[in-house]
Short mmCIF file of C-alpha atoms in Angstrom, two decimals:
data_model
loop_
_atom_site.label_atom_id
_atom_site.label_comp_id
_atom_site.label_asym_id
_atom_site.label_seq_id
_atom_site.Cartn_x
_atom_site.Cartn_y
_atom_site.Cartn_z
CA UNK O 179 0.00 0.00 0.00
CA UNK O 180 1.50 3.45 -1.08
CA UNK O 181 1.99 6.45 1.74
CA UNK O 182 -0.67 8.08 -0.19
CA UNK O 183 -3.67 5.46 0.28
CA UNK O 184 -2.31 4.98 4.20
CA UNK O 185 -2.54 8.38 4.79
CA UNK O 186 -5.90 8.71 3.25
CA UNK O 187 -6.95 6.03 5.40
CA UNK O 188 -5.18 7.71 8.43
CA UNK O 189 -6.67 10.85 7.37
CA UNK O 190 -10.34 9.00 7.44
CA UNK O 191 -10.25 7.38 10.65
CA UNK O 192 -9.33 10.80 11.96
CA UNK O 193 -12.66 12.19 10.31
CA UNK O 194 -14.56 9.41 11.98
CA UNK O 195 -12.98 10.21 15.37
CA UNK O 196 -13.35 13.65 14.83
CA UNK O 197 -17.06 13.26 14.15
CA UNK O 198 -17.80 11.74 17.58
CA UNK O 199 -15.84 14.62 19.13
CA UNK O 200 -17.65 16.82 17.23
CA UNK O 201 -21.22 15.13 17.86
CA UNK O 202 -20.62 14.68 22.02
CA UNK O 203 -18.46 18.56 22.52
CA UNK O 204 -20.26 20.70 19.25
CA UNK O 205 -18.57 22.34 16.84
CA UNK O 206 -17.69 25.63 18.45
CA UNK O 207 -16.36 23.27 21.43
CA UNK O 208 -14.35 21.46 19.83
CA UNK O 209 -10.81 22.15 19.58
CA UNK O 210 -7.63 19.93 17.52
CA UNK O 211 -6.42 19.36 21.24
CA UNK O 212 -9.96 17.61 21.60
CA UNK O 213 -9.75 15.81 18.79
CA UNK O 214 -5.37 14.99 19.52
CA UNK O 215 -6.71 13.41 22.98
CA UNK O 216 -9.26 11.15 20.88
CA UNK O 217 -7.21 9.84 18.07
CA UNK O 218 -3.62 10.20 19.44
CA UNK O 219 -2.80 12.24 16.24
CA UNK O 220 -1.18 15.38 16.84
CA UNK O 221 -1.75 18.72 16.57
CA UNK O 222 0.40 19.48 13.79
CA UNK O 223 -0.56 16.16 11.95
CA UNK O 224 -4.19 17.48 12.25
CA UNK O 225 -3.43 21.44 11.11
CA UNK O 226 -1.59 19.20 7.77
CA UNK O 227 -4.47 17.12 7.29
CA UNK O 228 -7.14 19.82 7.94
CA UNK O 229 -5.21 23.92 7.71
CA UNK O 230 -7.29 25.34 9.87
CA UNK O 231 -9.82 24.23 12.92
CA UNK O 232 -12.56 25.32 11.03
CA UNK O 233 -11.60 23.43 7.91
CA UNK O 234 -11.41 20.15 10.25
CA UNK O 235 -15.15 20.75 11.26
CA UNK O 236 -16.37 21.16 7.64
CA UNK O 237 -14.34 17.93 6.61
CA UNK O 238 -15.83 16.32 9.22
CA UNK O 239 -19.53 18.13 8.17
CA UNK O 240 -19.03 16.43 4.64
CA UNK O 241 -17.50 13.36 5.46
CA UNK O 242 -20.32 12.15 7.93
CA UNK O 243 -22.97 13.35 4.93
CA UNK O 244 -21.19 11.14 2.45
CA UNK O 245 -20.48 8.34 4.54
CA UNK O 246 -24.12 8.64 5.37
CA UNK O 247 -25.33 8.53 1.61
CA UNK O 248 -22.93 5.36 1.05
CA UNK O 249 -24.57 3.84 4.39
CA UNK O 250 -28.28 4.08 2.85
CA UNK O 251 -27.11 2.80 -0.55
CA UNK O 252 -25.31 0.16 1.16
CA UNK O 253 -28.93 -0.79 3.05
CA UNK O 254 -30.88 -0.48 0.31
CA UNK O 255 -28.78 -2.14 -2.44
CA UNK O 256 -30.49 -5.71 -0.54
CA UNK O 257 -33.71 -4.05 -1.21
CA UNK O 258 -35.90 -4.55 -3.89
CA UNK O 259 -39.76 -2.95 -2.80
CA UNK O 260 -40.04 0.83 -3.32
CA UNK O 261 -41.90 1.01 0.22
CA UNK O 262 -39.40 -1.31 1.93
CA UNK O 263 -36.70 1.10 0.25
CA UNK O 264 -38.20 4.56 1.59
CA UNK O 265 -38.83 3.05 5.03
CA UNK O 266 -35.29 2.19 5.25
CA UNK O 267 -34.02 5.45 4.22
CA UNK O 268 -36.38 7.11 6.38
CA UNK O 269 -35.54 4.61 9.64
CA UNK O 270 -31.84 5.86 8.87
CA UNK O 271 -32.17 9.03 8.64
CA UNK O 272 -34.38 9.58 11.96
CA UNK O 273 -31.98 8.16 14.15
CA UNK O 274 -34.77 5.06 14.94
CA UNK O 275 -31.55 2.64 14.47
CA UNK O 276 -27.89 2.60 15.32
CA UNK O 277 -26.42 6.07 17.36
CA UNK O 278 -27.22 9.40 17.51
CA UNK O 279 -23.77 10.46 16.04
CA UNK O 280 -25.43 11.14 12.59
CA UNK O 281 -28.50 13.31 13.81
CA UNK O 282 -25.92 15.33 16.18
CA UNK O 283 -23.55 16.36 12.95
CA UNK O 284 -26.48 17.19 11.27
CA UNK O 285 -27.77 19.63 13.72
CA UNK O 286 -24.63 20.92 14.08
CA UNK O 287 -23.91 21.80 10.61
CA UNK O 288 -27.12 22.83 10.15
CA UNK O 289 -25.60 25.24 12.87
CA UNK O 290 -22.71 26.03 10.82
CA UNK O 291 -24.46 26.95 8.00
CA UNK O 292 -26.61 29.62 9.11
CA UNK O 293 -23.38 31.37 9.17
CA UNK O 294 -21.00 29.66 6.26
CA UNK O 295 -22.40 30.71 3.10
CA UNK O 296 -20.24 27.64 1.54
CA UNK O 297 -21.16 25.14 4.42
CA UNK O 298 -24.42 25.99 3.83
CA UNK O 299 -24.02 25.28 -0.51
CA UNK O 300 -22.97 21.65 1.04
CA UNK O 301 -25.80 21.19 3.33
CA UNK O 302 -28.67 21.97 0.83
CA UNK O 303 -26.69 20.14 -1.70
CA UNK O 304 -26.82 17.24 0.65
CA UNK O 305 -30.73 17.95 1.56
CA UNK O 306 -31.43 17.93 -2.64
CA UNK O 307 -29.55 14.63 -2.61
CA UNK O 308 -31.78 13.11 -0.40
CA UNK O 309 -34.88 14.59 -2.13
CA UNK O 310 -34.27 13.35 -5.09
CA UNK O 311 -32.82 9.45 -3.78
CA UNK O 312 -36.66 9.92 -1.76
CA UNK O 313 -38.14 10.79 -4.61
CA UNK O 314 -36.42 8.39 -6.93
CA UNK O 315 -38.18 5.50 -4.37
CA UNK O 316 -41.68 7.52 -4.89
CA UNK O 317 -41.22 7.18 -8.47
CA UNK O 318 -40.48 3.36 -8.41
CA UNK O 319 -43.54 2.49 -6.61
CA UNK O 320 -45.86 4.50 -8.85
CA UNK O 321 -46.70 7.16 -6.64
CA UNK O 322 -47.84 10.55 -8.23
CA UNK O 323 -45.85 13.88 -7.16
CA UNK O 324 -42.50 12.30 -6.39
CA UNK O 325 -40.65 15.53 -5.04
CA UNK O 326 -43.18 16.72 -3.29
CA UNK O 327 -44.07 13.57 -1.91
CA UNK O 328 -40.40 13.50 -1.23
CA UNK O 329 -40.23 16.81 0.50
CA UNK O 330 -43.22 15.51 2.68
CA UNK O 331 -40.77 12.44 3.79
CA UNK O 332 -38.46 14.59 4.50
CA UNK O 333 -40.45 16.97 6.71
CA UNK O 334 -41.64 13.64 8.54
CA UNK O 335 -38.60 12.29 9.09
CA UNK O 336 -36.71 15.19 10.29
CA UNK O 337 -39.82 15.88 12.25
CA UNK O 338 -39.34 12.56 14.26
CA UNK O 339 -35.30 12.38 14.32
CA UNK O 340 -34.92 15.55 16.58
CA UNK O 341 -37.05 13.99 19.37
CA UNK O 342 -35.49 11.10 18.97
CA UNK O 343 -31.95 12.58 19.16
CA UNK O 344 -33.08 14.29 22.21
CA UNK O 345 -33.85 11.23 24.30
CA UNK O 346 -37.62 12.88 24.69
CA UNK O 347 -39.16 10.25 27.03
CA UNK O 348 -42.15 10.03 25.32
CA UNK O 349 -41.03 9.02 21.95
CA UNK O 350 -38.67 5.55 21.96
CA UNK O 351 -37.16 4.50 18.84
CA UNK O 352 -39.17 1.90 18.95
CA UNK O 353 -42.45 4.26 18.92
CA UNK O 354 -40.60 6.65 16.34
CA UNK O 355 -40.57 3.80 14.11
CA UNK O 356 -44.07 2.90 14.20
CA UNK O 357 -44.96 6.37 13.52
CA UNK O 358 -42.34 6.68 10.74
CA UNK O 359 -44.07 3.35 9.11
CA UNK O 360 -47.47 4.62 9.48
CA UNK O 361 -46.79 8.44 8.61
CA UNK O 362 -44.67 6.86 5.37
CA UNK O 363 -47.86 4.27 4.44
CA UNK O 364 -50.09 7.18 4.86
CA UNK O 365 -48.43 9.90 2.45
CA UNK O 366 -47.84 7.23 -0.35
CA UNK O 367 -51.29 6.39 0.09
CA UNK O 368 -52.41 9.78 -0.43
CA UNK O 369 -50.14 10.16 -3.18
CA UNK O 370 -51.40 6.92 -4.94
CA UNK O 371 -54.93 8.38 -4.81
CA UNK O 372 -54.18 11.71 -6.61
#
């Protein structure tokens, strides 16, 4: 393996590291020292990889949204049914399985953005890609109104993820998941009637 792959490689375990920093501390907590004490790499490694704090965080912004993308497509390349497709898209993106890590770099770039014109070019860019994977799905089953229907997803999902993110005692995963099922079965329905 050349220097170059390994210290690709290095460079993404760092990102990954530097993700759950990110997620647990926030983004305008978290320092290269932070991130040094979590990965073992130091400071100057990280200002080669990265320049400048700031740079780190939006590496870290647009490596969790890719790795993300390549996580659903991983999940639904074993799926074949439209519905059983958006459901798993939709459980993944609400946080109803696996950590919380996700939801918490989306919030906080979401965060980022209101202030970074160019961090917030990547997050919309991100948000279109996942309207138009959604309403790819929609359009495989049938259903009339794809992007719309897909922007109604969308609102339902992120609708659910933030409680769910939160720990809000009233809403498990398990219960965000029925209601993520039910909400999905009842927009395609509607859209299937248009």
């Amino acid at each position: 393996m050349s220097s170059r792959r390994r210290s690709a490689g290095r460079r993404a375990e760092v990102l990954e590291a530097a993700g759950e920093v990110v997620a647990a501390r926030g983004a305008d907590a978290t320092r290269f020292s932070d991130v040094t004490e979590a990965t073992g790499v130091g400071v100057s490694t990280l200002q080669y990889y990265f320049g400048t704090r700031e740079d780190m965080l939006i590496a870290v912004f647009r490596h969790a949204a890719q790795r993300d993308f390549e996580r659903v497509r991983e999940r639904l390349a074993a799926l074949t049914d439209p519905g059983e497709r958006l459901l798993a898209i939709a459980t993944h993106l609400t946080g109803a399985v696996g950590s919380d890590t996700t939801w918490r770099l989306w919030v906080e770039s979401w965060r980022w953005a209101s202030r970074d014109p160019g961090v917030r070019a990547d997050v919309l860019a991100d948000y279109r890609g996942w309207h138009e994977l959604i309403a790819a799905e929609v359009a495989a089953g049938g259903f009339d109104e794809p992007m719309a229907t897909a922007r109604l997803v969308l609102a339902l999902i992120d609708g659910l993820a933030l409680p769910v993110v939160l720990g809000d005692p009233d809403l498990s995963r398990a219960a965000a998941h029925e209601l993520l099922a039910a909400g999905l079965s009842g927009l395609l329905r509607r859209s299937s009637q248009r």
